[in-house]
Tab-separated table of C-alpha atoms and ligand atoms in Angstrom:
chain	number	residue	atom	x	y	z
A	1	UNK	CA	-72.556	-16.119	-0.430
A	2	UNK	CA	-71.020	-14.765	2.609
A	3	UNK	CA	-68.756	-17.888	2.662
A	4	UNK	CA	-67.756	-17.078	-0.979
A	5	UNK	CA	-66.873	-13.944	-0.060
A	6	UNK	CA	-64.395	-14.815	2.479
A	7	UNK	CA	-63.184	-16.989	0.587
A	8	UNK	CA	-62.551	-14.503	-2.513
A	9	UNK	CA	-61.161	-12.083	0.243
A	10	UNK	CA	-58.615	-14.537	1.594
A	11	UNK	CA	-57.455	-15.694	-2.166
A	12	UNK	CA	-56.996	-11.971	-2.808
A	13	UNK	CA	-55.078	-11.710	0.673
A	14	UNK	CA	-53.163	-14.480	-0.182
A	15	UNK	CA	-52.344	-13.298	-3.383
A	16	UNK	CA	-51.232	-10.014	-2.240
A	17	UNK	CA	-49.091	-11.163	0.157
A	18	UNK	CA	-47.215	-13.729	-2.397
A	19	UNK	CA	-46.501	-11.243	-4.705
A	20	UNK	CA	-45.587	-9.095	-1.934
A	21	UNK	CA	-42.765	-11.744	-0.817
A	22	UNK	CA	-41.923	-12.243	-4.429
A	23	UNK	CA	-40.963	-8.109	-4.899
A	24	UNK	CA	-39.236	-8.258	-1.997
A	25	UNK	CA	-36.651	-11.460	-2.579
A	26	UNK	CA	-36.516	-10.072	-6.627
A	27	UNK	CA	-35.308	-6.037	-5.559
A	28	UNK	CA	-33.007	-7.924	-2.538
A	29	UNK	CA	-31.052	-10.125	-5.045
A	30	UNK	CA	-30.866	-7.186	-7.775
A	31	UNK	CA	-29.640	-4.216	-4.476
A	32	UNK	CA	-26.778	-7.538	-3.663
A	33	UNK	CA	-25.553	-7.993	-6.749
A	34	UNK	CA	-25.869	-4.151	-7.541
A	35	UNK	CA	-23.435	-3.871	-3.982
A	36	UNK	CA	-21.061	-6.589	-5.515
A	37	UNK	CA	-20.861	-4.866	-8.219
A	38	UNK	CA	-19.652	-1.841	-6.642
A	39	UNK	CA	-17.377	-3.126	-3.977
A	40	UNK	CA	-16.031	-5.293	-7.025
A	41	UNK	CA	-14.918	-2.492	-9.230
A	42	UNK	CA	-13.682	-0.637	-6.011
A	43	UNK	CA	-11.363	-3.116	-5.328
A	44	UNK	CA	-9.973	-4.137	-8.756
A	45	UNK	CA	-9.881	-0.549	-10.107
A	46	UNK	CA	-7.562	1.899	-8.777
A	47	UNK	CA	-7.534	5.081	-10.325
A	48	UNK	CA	-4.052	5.898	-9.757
A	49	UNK	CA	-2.470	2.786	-11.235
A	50	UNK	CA	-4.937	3.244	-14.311
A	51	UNK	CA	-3.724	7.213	-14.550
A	52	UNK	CA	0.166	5.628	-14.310
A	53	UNK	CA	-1.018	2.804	-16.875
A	54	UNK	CA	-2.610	5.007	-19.159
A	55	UNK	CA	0.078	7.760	-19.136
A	56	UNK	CA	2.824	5.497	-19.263
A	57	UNK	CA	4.483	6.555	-16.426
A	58	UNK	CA	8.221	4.821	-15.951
A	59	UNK	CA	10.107	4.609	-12.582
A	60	UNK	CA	13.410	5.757	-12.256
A	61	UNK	CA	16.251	3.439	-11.777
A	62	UNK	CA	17.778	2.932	-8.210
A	63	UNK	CA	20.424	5.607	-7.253
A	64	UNK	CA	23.161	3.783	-4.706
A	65	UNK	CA	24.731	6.566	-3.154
A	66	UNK	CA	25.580	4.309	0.050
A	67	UNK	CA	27.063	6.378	3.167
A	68	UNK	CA	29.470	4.529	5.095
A	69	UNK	CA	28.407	6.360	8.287
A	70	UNK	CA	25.663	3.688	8.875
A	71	UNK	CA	25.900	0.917	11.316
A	72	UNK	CA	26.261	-2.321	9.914
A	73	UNK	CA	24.397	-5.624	11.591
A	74	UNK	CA	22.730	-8.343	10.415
A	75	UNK	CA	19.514	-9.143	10.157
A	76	UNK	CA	18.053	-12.106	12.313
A	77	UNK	CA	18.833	-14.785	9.962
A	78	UNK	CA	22.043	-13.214	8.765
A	79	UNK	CA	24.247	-10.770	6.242
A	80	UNK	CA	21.727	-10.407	2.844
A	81	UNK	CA	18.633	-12.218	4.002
A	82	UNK	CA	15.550	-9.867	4.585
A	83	UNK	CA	12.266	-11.475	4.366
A	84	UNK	CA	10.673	-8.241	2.962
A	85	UNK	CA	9.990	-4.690	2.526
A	86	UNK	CA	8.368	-1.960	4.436
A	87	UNK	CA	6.450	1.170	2.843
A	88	UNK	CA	6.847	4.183	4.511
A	89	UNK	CA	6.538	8.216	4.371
A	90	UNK	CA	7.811	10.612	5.973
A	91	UNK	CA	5.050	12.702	7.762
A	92	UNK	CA	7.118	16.289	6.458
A	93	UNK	CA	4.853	18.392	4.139
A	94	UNK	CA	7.589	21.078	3.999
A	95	UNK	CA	10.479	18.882	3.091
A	96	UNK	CA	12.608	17.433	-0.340
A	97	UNK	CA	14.632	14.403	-1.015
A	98	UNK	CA	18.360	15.870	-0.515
A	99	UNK	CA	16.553	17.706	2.829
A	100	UNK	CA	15.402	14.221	4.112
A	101	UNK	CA	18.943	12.296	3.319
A	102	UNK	CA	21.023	15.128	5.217
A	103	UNK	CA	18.709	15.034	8.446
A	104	UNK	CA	18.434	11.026	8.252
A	105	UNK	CA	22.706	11.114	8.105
A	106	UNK	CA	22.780	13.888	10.798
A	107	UNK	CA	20.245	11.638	13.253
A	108	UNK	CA	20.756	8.140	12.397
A	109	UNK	CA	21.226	7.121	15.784
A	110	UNK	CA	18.077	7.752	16.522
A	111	UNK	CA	16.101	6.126	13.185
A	112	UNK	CA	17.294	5.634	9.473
A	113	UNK	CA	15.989	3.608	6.253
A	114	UNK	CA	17.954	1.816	3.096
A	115	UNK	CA	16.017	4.142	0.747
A	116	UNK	CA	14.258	7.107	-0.267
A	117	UNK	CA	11.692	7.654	-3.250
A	118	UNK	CA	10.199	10.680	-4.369
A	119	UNK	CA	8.732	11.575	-7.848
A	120	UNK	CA	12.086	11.372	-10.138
A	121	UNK	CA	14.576	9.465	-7.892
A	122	UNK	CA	15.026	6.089	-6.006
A	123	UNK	CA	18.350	7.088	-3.356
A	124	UNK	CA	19.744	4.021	-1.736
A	125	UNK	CA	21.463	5.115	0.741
A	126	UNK	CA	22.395	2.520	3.525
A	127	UNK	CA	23.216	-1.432	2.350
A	128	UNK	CA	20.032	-3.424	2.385
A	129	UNK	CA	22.568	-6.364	3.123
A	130	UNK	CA	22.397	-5.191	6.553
A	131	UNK	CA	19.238	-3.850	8.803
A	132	UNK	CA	18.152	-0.280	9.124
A	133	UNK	CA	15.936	1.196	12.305
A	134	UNK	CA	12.980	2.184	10.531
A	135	UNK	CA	9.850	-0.079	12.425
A	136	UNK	CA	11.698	-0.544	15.753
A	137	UNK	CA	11.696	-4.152	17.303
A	138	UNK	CA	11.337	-6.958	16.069
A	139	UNK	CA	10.422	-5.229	12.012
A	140	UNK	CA	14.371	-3.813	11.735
A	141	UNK	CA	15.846	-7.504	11.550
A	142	UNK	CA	14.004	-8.421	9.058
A	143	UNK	CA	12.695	-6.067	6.271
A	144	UNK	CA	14.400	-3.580	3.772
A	145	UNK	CA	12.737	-0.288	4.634
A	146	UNK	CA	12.138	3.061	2.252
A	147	UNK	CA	10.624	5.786	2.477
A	148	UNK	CA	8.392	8.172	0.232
A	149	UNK	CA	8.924	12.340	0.613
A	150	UNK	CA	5.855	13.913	0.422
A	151	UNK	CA	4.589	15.172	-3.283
A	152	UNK	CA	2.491	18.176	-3.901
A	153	UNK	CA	0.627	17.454	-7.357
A	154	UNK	CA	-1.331	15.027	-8.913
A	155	UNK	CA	1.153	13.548	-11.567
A	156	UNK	CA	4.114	13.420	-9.032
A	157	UNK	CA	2.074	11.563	-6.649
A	158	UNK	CA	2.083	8.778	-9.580
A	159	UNK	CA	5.256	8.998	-10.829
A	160	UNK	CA	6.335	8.699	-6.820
A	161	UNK	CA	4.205	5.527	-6.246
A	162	UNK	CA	5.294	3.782	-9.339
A	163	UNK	CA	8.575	4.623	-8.514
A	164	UNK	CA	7.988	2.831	-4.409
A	165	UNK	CA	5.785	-0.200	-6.433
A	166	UNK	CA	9.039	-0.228	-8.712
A	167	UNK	CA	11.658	-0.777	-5.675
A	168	UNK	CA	9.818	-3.071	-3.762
A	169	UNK	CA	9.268	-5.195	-6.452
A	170	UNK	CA	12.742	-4.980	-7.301
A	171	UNK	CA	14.122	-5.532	-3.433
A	172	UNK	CA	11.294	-8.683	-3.545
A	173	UNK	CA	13.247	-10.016	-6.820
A	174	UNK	CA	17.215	-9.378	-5.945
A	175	UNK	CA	16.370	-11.262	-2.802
A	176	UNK	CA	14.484	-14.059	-4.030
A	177	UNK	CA	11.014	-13.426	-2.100
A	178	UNK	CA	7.910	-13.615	-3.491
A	179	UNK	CA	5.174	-10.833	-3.446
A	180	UNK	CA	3.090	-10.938	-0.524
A	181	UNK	CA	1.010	-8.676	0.475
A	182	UNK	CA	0.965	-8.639	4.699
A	183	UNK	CA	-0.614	-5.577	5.199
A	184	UNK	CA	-4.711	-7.616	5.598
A	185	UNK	CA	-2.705	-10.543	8.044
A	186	UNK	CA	0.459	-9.858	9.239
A	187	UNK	CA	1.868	-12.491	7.029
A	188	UNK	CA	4.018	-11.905	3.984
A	189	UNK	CA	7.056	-9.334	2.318
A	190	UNK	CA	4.969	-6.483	1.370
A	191	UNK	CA	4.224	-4.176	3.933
A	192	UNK	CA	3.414	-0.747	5.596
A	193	UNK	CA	4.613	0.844	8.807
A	194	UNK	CA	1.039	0.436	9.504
A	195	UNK	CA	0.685	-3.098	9.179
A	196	UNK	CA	4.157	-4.042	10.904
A	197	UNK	CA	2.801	-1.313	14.210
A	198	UNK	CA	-0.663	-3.724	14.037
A	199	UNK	CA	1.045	-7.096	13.378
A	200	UNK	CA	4.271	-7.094	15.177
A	201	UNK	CA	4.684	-3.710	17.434
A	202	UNK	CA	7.813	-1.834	17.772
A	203	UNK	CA	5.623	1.758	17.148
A	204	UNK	CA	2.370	3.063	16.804
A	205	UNK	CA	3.183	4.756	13.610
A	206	UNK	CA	0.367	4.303	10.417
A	207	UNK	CA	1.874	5.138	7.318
A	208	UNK	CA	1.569	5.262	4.570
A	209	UNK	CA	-1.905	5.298	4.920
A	210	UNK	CA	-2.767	8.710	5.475
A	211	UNK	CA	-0.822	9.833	3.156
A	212	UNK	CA	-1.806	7.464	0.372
A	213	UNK	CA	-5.641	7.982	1.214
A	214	UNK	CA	-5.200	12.075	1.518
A	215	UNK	CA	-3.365	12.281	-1.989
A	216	UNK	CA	-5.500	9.847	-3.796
A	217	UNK	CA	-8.836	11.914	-2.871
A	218	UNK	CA	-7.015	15.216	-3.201
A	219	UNK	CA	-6.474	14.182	-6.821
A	220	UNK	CA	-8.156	11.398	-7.958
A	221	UNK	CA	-11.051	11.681	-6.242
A	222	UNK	CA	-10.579	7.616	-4.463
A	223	UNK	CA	-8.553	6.868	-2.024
A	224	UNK	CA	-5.224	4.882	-2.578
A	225	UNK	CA	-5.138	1.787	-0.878
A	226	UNK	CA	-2.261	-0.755	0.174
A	227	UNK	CA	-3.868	-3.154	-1.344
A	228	UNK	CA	-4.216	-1.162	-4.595
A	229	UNK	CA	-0.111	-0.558	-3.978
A	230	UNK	CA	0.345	-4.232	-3.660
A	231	UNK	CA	-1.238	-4.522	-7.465
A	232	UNK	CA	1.261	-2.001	-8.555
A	233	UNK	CA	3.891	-3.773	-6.973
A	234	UNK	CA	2.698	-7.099	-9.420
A	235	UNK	CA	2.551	-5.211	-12.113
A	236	UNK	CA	6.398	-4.422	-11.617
A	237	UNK	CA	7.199	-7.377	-10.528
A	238	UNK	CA	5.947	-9.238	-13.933
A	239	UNK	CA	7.893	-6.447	-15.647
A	240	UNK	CA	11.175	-7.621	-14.182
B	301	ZN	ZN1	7.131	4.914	8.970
């Protein structure tokens, strides 16, 4: 009997214990692919490009109101050949477009860009044929460089990033490169002041990301992402 007993009492310890291991493995697999799930639609599903997507939001063309007060040198290997384009934004809260071009011609000696973007216009205003001084060392001889004014509502935000996706898509395509994006490994023709500081120096500067995180949580509740910029960008890119 007593034999029995233990017996019966180790089956049923046995048993619990199985099942025990067999919960645990089932509600492990169903939390994982519960996770994947979520860091899947995180990454493919940007609510800003589905807000520009779904509200049809068009860029603007590209302005070229060139200033011939720039320098003019080549980039490292020559006249016309960048190897890509860098994302910035200004940093200015209190600033506009026309604001931004008159201090950028009044200081150039110190920095300047090829382009600005804000919510209705793309202003070219130095030749991306030559380099600008935008990243520092060794980024200026070898990317076109823009950047974005800072915008102060939710559908100008949109209308501003389609319009940056727009021009570096179309930068990518009049000079032959193909999208890229560098901004995870340092290696490609999309990319943000950010990513050329991390990747190849020159400045310790890290936009746009700030400003693309702080906007996209101010009004869509997610932050915007480079790599969710770098879709936008493909999406243009297939439209050209
Ligand atoms: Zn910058």
């Amino acid at each position: 009997m007593k034999l029995d007993e233990n017996f019966q009492n180790n089956s049923k310890v046995a048993t619990n214990g199985m099942l025990k291991k067999v919960f645990l493995t089932v509600f492990t697999v169903v939390i994982s692919i519960l996770m994947m799930g979520a860091v899947n639609s995180q990454a493919s599903s940007s609510k800003v490009n589905n807000y520009i997507a779904s509200h049809n939001i068009k860029h603007n063309s590209v302005s070229k109101q060139i200033w011939s007060g720039f320098p003019r040198n080549k980039y490292r290997h020559g006249k016309n050949k960048p190897e890509g384009v860098v994302v910035h934004e200004t940093g200015n809260s209190s600033s506009n477009i026309w604001g931004e071009i008159a201090y950028m011609k009044k200081n150039y000696r110190n920095a300047f860009v090829h382009t600005f973007v804000d919510s209705g216009h793309i202003i070219n205003i130095a030749s991306t044929k030559y380099l600008c001084w935008g990243v520092g060392y060794p980024g200026n001889a070898r990317f076109v460089q823009f950047e974005q004014v800072q915008m102060h509502h939710k559908k100008s935000f949109a209308e501003e990033v389609e319009n940056a996706a727009y021009y570096t898509a179309y930068i990518l395509k009049e000079y032959h490169l193909k999208p890229n994006d560098a901004c995870y490994d340092g290696k490609g023709t999309v990319w943000s002041h950010r990513a050329v500081a991390h990747y190849l120096g020159g400045s310790d500067h890290t936009d746009p990301n700030g400003y693309y995180k702080n906007r996209g949580k101010k009004y869509f509740h997610q932050s915007y992402t480079m790599s969710q910029f770098y879709k936008l960008v493909l999406t243009n890119y297939g439209n050209l």
